[in-house]
Amino acid sequence: MAKKFYVTTPIYYPNDIPHIGHAYTTIAADILARWHKIKGDEVFFLTGTDDHGKKIAQAAEKAGKTPKRFTDDLIPKFKNAWKKLNIEYDRFIRTTDKDHEKIVSEVLQKVYDKGDIYKGVYEGFYCTGCEAYYTEKDLVDGKCPVHKTKAEKLKEESYFFKLSKYQKPLLKFYKENPDFISPKKRKQEIINRVKEGLRDLSISRANFDWGIPLPFDKKHVCYVWFDALFNYYSATRQKGKEKFWPADVHLIGKDISWFHCVYWPAFLISAGIKCPEKVFSHGWWTFDKEKISKSRGRVINVDELISIAGVDSARYFLLRATPFGDDGDFSKEALIKRHNGELANKLGNLILRVSALIEKNRIEKTENKLLRKLKVKQITEFIDNYQFDKALSDIFSFIDVCNEYVQNKKLWETKDKKVLFELKESILKIADLLWPFIPESSEKIKKQFSAKKIKKGEILFKKIKWKP
Ligand code: ME8
């Protein structure tokens, strides 16, 4: 039976053009969306941008633009990047979208009426880079532990969300939903921190106005993370989309696990809204073994990523090189190595050899013994469990088997019609399984091998010379 499948990416800060880190989460979400489409599920894939908050307001000021104008100018860069990467999302949400602002306002009022929001004074630190509150003991030499920049000292009137009240409900929720925090290795760390106790959370700011006003006190704007997290929910309040809530999975980077695994379900429980099924935190990419940093020029943007070896090789590399929950190191050399060694030499070669043989010879339908060696069940399980690297490794092991088959059957001499049939069908199956990962090449292969007259086509993956 067809099911619904709702997958989201974080909504990115549109303060600069998207880079490899943003591309990673978005490609993974695209892979899952495509995978569920193959299964026949009804899919909703949401991505977008986090337009409000101090960080954007500051970046806009630096650029000499209003925040709205500044973000309006950057949004096309995100949309273009996703188009180039063949990302097929269903909606691109912005937190400045009217329907989203309305939902946030309604939820704030509801949580306020319930008594979970109260007025107080926030005294502590704030890192605009993280858009997060810190206590003195969280800081390292007065600096944000993530950005290593000086945290701003604040003392201001603020509204607070009674997060402390949700410690027990959260612990109960984690217990009843053991797969909510994924992968498993991230779970205990979060649970331990929640067990240590939760302080109430400041959810409004009064000293700048780039945000959604609190419906019960218009002098305050909503804290950017409260606003942002609700994007996932507000996108499903549109007509026809209601059935998609709760989300099946929020894909995020491990940097924002705390916001998604603690604040988010607490807000939802308070508002009486169902919690999502799963938050999957993937690892962090470094670039040539160094932390990705815009300020130090250690960053690779989407155009650069694509220019190395093409869109499909970039998509393939990011999901193949590292288990999805682990950290990974990106280098041009590593990408080119996989492009040459796996996509060109293995997949590309198989396609070229078999299509050349079929162009000149006949095929004859037979029982496909070769295809039995493809571990479809295992591959399906791997993808369903976010083990994309293992799924790809299995698919490529089967490609090896096919290449050996061509060799061992001495096809150049025998031109065995039945063996050619087995290979053709196997290639079509490989293309199906690879479609979520490398859609453009897979579609080319499918078109080529389902044609009435199969022809030796163009080279799919040209080998690239590596020059450091
Ligand atoms: O945090 N490796 O937005 P953001 C892997 N607006 N992934 C990376 C990465 C890296 N080096 N760098 C970034 C925000 N990412 C908030 C989210 S959601 C309600 C609000 C990815 O623009 C990763 O997915 O800082 C990370 O979580 C996201 O970019 C952060 O994007």
XYZ file of C-alpha atoms in Angstrom, residues 3-468:
466
model
C 2.366 5.398 2.208
C 3.154 9.029 2.730
C 6.745 10.076 3.194
C 7.736 13.511 4.424
C 11.411 14.477 4.457
C 12.969 17.832 5.309
C 16.363 19.540 5.245
C 17.312 22.276 7.686
C 16.271 25.668 6.423
C 19.590 27.338 5.713
C 20.633 30.840 6.696
C 20.643 32.873 3.492
C 23.615 34.972 4.573
C 25.917 33.610 1.863
C 25.799 31.234 -1.107
C 25.274 27.519 -0.344
C 28.321 25.318 0.119
C 29.159 21.633 0.221
C 27.708 21.184 3.720
C 24.310 22.492 2.662
C 24.515 20.454 -0.524
C 25.205 17.281 1.462
C 22.012 17.342 3.523
C 19.966 18.431 0.542
C 21.312 15.677 -1.724
C 20.625 13.087 0.973
C 17.046 14.325 1.301
C 16.666 14.171 -2.476
C 17.926 10.587 -2.480
C 15.386 9.582 0.153
C 12.574 11.403 -1.661
C 13.433 9.647 -4.929
C 13.812 6.303 -3.189
C 10.326 6.593 -1.714
C 8.923 7.653 -5.075
C 10.290 4.410 -6.523
C 8.490 2.542 -3.754
C 5.273 4.220 -4.833
C 4.939 6.380 -1.737
C 3.405 9.813 -1.800
C 6.344 12.078 -1.097
C 6.676 15.592 0.282
C 10.191 17.000 0.281
C 10.686 20.361 1.959
C 13.700 22.646 1.953
C 14.084 26.389 2.312
C 15.705 29.257 4.160
C 15.809 30.689 7.653
C 15.403 34.368 6.863
C 14.883 35.986 10.253
C 17.143 36.738 13.195
C 20.098 38.776 14.225
C 22.618 36.948 12.077
C 20.738 37.825 8.880
C 20.000 41.353 10.097
C 23.716 41.894 10.712
C 24.774 40.443 7.362
C 22.205 42.629 5.600
C 23.430 45.715 7.384
C 26.984 44.938 6.339
C 25.811 44.618 2.739
C 23.938 47.916 3.022
C 20.558 46.329 2.314
C 17.354 45.761 4.227
C 17.101 42.185 5.544
C 14.207 41.464 3.209
C 16.077 42.749 0.183
C 19.258 40.996 1.270
C 17.545 37.621 1.606
C 15.466 38.123 -1.563
C 18.739 38.528 -3.422
C 20.246 35.348 -1.968
C 17.292 32.975 -2.346
C 17.783 32.525 -6.128
C 21.347 31.350 -5.401
C 19.957 28.532 -3.265
C 17.251 27.628 -5.756
C 19.777 27.630 -8.590
C 22.232 25.497 -6.692
C 19.539 22.908 -5.993
C 18.464 22.937 -9.623
C 22.015 22.324 -10.775
C 22.321 19.425 -8.334
C 19.065 17.894 -9.632
C 17.278 18.357 -6.347
C 13.555 17.773 -6.809
C 11.990 19.422 -3.769
C 8.269 20.029 -3.492
C 8.362 23.327 -1.670
C 11.002 25.908 -0.918
C 9.805 27.550 2.277
C 11.036 30.858 3.662
C 10.309 31.939 7.204
C 9.109 35.229 5.722
C 6.309 33.365 3.873
C 2.964 34.645 5.084
C 1.461 31.216 5.810
C 4.454 30.326 7.971
C 4.350 33.595 9.921
C 0.672 33.013 10.607
C 1.251 29.513 12.001
C 4.122 30.668 14.239
C 1.954 33.443 15.579
C -0.921 31.043 16.277
C 1.341 28.540 18.020
C 2.929 31.257 20.158
C -0.511 32.368 21.286
C -1.544 28.807 22.039
C 1.564 28.068 24.095
C 1.162 31.423 25.869
C -2.501 30.738 26.685
C -1.490 27.402 28.078
C 0.817 29.148 30.525
C 4.081 27.839 29.067
C 5.399 31.306 28.217
C 6.141 33.930 30.863
C 7.909 37.280 31.019
C 11.269 37.661 32.726
C 14.751 39.052 32.301
C 17.368 37.195 30.318
C 20.831 37.568 31.701
C 23.572 35.669 29.974
C 25.410 35.356 26.704
C 24.405 35.060 23.077
C 26.342 33.944 20.014
C 24.837 35.403 16.853
C 26.793 32.914 14.716
C 24.930 30.057 16.444
C 21.835 32.125 17.201
C 22.062 30.448 20.606
C 22.144 31.361 24.284
C 25.131 30.417 26.407
C 25.950 30.500 30.081
C 29.317 31.705 31.278
C 30.473 28.157 31.870
C 29.637 27.126 28.282
C 32.103 29.707 26.949
C 35.818 29.176 26.403
C 37.746 32.302 27.431
C 34.558 34.275 27.005
C 34.243 32.998 23.455
C 31.608 30.869 21.752
C 32.828 27.249 21.743
C 31.745 26.819 18.107
C 32.645 30.109 16.442
C 35.484 31.120 18.765
C 34.153 34.664 18.624
C 33.302 36.806 21.591
C 29.800 36.079 22.867
C 27.526 39.049 23.418
C 26.567 39.730 27.011
C 22.854 40.330 27.372
C 20.584 41.596 30.059
C 17.161 42.301 28.697
C 13.489 41.765 29.170
C 12.445 38.601 27.450
C 9.718 36.016 27.275
C 10.650 32.526 28.363
C 9.406 29.143 27.330
C 9.058 26.726 30.263
C 11.512 24.214 28.900
C 12.319 22.922 32.402
C 8.768 21.627 32.673
C 9.406 19.361 29.682
C 12.382 17.435 31.023
C 10.267 14.482 32.140
C 7.901 14.493 29.132
C 10.953 14.537 26.843
C 12.643 11.632 28.609
C 9.385 9.708 28.370
C 9.096 10.587 24.693
C 12.633 9.323 23.953
C 11.849 6.097 25.758
C 8.653 5.506 23.856
C 10.247 6.484 20.548
C 13.651 4.823 20.638
C 14.444 5.707 16.987
C 13.615 9.388 17.300
C 17.233 10.450 17.885
C 19.282 8.866 15.121
C 21.838 7.512 14.551
C 21.992 5.634 17.855
C 25.395 6.977 18.797
C 23.984 10.507 19.152
C 21.191 9.401 21.428
C 22.844 8.898 24.801
C 24.684 12.194 24.720
C 21.445 14.124 24.254
C 19.558 12.080 26.831
C 22.330 12.585 29.381
C 22.259 16.333 28.895
C 18.471 16.404 29.260
C 18.810 14.363 32.457
C 21.168 16.988 33.871
C 18.232 19.391 33.764
C 16.824 21.987 31.391
C 16.716 25.709 31.938
C 13.813 27.768 30.634
C 14.526 29.185 27.209
C 14.383 32.812 26.176
C 12.120 32.895 23.125
C 11.948 36.569 22.345
C 14.237 39.494 21.645
C 13.313 43.129 22.061
C 16.391 44.950 20.805
C 15.929 44.323 17.075
C 12.860 43.783 14.931
C 13.783 41.338 12.136
C 11.441 38.526 13.152
C 7.864 37.552 13.826
C 6.263 39.780 16.491
C 4.886 37.985 19.543
C 1.094 38.149 19.173
C 0.710 38.998 22.864
C 3.468 41.636 22.974
C 4.386 43.262 19.687
C 7.498 44.928 21.139
C 9.192 41.544 21.028
C 10.110 39.380 18.068
C 10.144 35.617 18.259
C 13.513 33.907 18.846
C 14.778 32.724 15.469
C 14.965 29.016 16.398
C 11.359 28.887 17.608
C 10.327 30.523 14.347
C 12.578 28.319 12.198
C 11.705 24.917 13.635
C 8.032 25.473 12.959
C 8.704 25.687 9.215
C 8.465 21.894 9.095
C 4.979 22.016 10.520
C 3.624 25.117 8.803
C 4.421 23.670 5.370
C 1.924 20.908 6.132
C -0.879 23.270 7.076
C -1.531 24.010 3.428
C -4.518 22.476 1.748
C -3.802 18.915 0.699
C -0.581 18.692 2.677
C -2.099 18.040 6.116
C -1.618 14.291 5.862
C 2.149 14.709 5.761
C 2.446 15.743 9.406
C 4.185 14.333 11.445
C 7.366 14.348 9.383
C 8.962 10.963 8.743
C 12.457 12.360 9.040
C 14.240 15.645 9.576
C 17.730 15.373 8.096
C 20.162 17.712 9.802
C 23.853 18.151 10.528
C 25.045 17.102 13.971
C 25.663 20.761 14.865
C 21.955 21.359 15.288
C 20.886 18.105 16.992
C 20.141 19.801 20.307
C 17.668 22.256 18.754
C 15.906 19.465 16.882
C 15.951 16.731 19.494
C 15.161 18.830 22.577
C 13.603 22.224 21.825
C 11.547 21.012 18.892
C 9.656 18.133 20.567
C 9.228 20.272 23.718
C 7.588 23.054 21.684
C 5.376 20.526 19.949
C 4.316 18.721 23.103
C 3.455 22.083 24.633
C 1.433 23.096 21.555
C -0.359 19.743 21.515
C 1.065 18.795 18.127
C 2.413 15.351 17.256
C 6.186 14.977 17.218
C 8.137 13.903 14.120
C 9.154 10.267 13.744
C 12.861 10.835 13.478
C 15.680 13.343 13.523
C 18.713 11.984 11.701
C 21.955 13.874 12.327
C 24.688 13.346 9.785
C 28.363 14.043 10.303
C 30.465 17.028 9.502
C 32.661 17.483 6.415
C 36.124 18.899 6.580
C 37.908 20.154 3.465
C 41.456 18.813 2.999
C 41.380 17.849 6.696
C 40.521 21.359 7.863
C 37.310 22.738 9.258
C 35.155 24.366 6.601
C 35.386 28.068 7.201
C 34.104 30.877 5.059
C 36.256 33.462 6.736
C 39.458 31.506 6.073
C 38.490 30.643 2.502
C 38.338 26.946 3.391
C 35.040 26.382 1.700
C 33.796 24.749 -1.437
C 30.603 26.109 -2.923
C 28.128 24.225 -5.077
C 29.472 25.456 -8.437
C 32.983 24.432 -7.479
C 31.748 21.062 -6.281
C 29.988 20.378 -9.580
C 32.899 21.629 -11.684
C 35.263 18.922 -10.394
C 33.672 15.887 -12.026
C 30.036 16.716 -12.719
C 26.814 16.602 -10.734
C 26.382 12.847 -10.476
C 29.946 12.224 -9.373
C 29.572 14.857 -6.654
C 26.309 13.304 -5.448
C 27.840 9.853 -5.581
C 31.005 10.820 -3.757
C 29.296 12.564 -0.857
C 27.111 9.578 -0.049
C 29.639 6.882 -0.904
C 32.790 8.159 0.782
C 31.546 8.246 4.369
C 28.807 6.538 6.416
C 25.958 9.034 6.659
C 26.190 9.533 10.418
C 29.985 9.959 10.460
C 32.320 12.840 9.745
C 34.139 12.853 6.433
C 36.962 14.625 4.701
C 36.413 16.127 1.296
C 39.209 16.571 -1.203
C 39.203 17.023 -4.948
C 41.618 14.138 -5.244
C 39.318 11.747 -3.352
C 36.347 12.762 -5.492
C 38.267 12.311 -8.741
C 39.568 8.944 -7.561
C 36.029 7.652 -7.027
C 34.854 9.211 -10.270
C 37.621 7.504 -12.247
C 37.804 4.243 -10.347
C 34.136 3.520 -9.773
C 31.917 5.569 -12.064
C 34.147 5.613 -15.159
C 36.057 2.321 -14.864
C 33.355 0.130 -13.411
C 29.917 1.480 -14.304
C 30.906 3.406 -17.423
C 32.926 0.534 -18.803
C 30.159 -1.985 -18.281
C 27.681 0.231 -20.094
C 30.080 0.817 -22.963
C 31.098 -2.797 -23.454
C 27.611 -4.270 -23.205
C 25.967 -1.641 -25.398
C 28.672 -2.092 -28.043
C 28.094 -5.854 -28.020
C 24.325 -5.583 -28.174
C 24.483 -3.040 -30.994
C 26.177 -5.652 -33.196
C 24.546 -8.829 -31.916
C 21.185 -10.257 -31.008
C 19.771 -10.961 -27.598
C 17.503 -13.755 -26.495
C 15.229 -13.824 -23.495
C 16.196 -16.305 -20.817
C 16.090 -16.872 -17.102
C 18.349 -14.270 -15.496
C 20.839 -16.112 -13.323
C 23.186 -13.158 -13.202
C 20.613 -10.878 -11.612
C 20.244 -13.267 -8.681
C 23.645 -12.078 -7.507
C 22.291 -8.590 -6.907
C 21.428 -8.281 -3.210
C 18.268 -6.220 -3.661
C 16.835 -7.001 -0.236
C 20.009 -6.030 1.551
C 20.415 -2.861 -0.519
C 16.819 -1.888 0.282
C 17.461 -2.366 3.979
C 20.625 -0.295 3.809
C 18.867 2.643 2.160
C 15.909 2.384 4.537
C 18.415 2.566 7.403
C 20.337 5.553 5.980
C 23.388 3.378 5.205
C 23.845 4.861 1.769
C 27.542 4.028 1.540
C 26.830 0.352 2.113
C 24.009 0.311 -0.417
C 26.298 1.855 -3.045
C 29.082 -0.526 -2.176
C 26.750 -3.496 -2.770
C 25.493 -2.089 -6.062
C 29.078 -1.628 -7.215
C 30.012 -5.146 -6.144
C 27.302 -6.331 -8.492
C 28.718 -4.112 -11.251
C 32.021 -5.931 -10.666
C 30.205 -9.237 -11.027
C 28.719 -8.061 -14.337
C 32.088 -6.924 -15.671
C 33.608 -10.271 -14.718
C 30.714 -12.010 -16.440
C 31.511 -10.224 -19.701
C 35.123 -11.316 -19.293
C 34.523 -14.900 -18.191
C 31.884 -15.654 -20.779
C 34.331 -14.444 -23.440
C 31.502 -12.468 -24.950
C 33.692 -10.877 -27.612
C 34.051 -14.331 -29.143
C 30.862 -16.154 -28.236
C 28.404 -13.244 -28.572
C 26.064 -15.380 -26.512
C 22.535 -13.992 -27.005
C 21.271 -15.181 -23.652
C 24.178 -13.789 -21.718
C 23.644 -10.467 -23.464
C 20.026 -10.540 -22.377
C 21.041 -11.185 -18.772
C 23.453 -8.281 -18.881
C 20.954 -5.917 -20.424
C 18.323 -6.676 -17.791
C 20.890 -6.440 -15.005
C 22.032 -3.043 -16.246
C 18.434 -1.807 -16.236
C 18.083 -2.941 -12.649
C 21.353 -1.246 -11.677
C 20.073 1.959 -13.267
C 16.874 1.724 -11.215
C 18.753 1.316 -7.969
C 21.205 4.080 -8.786
C 18.537 6.540 -9.881
C 18.089 8.204 -6.475
C 21.864 8.735 -6.231
C 22.834 9.638 -9.799
C 19.548 10.487 -11.520
C 20.889 12.046 -14.696
C 23.211 9.172 -15.621
C 20.671 6.558 -14.561
C 18.038 8.060 -16.802
C 20.483 8.024 -19.723
C 21.277 4.364 -19.073
C 17.618 3.455 -18.807
C 16.800 5.221 -22.047
C 19.722 3.611 -23.833
C 18.974 0.080 -22.652
C 15.226 0.113 -23.042
C 15.375 1.305 -26.651
C 14.231 -1.052 -29.413
C 17.670 -0.839 -30.994
C 20.311 -0.557 -28.334
C 23.306 1.452 -29.470
C 26.732 2.105 -28.129
C 26.162 5.512 -26.601
C 28.311 8.394 -25.489
C 30.803 7.896 -22.674
C 28.922 8.513 -19.436
C 31.840 9.345 -17.175
C 34.977 10.685 -18.826
C 38.146 9.970 -16.922
C 39.714 13.001 -15.332
C 43.431 13.604 -14.952
C 44.272 14.575 -11.400
C 46.622 17.517 -11.128
C 47.195 18.769 -7.572
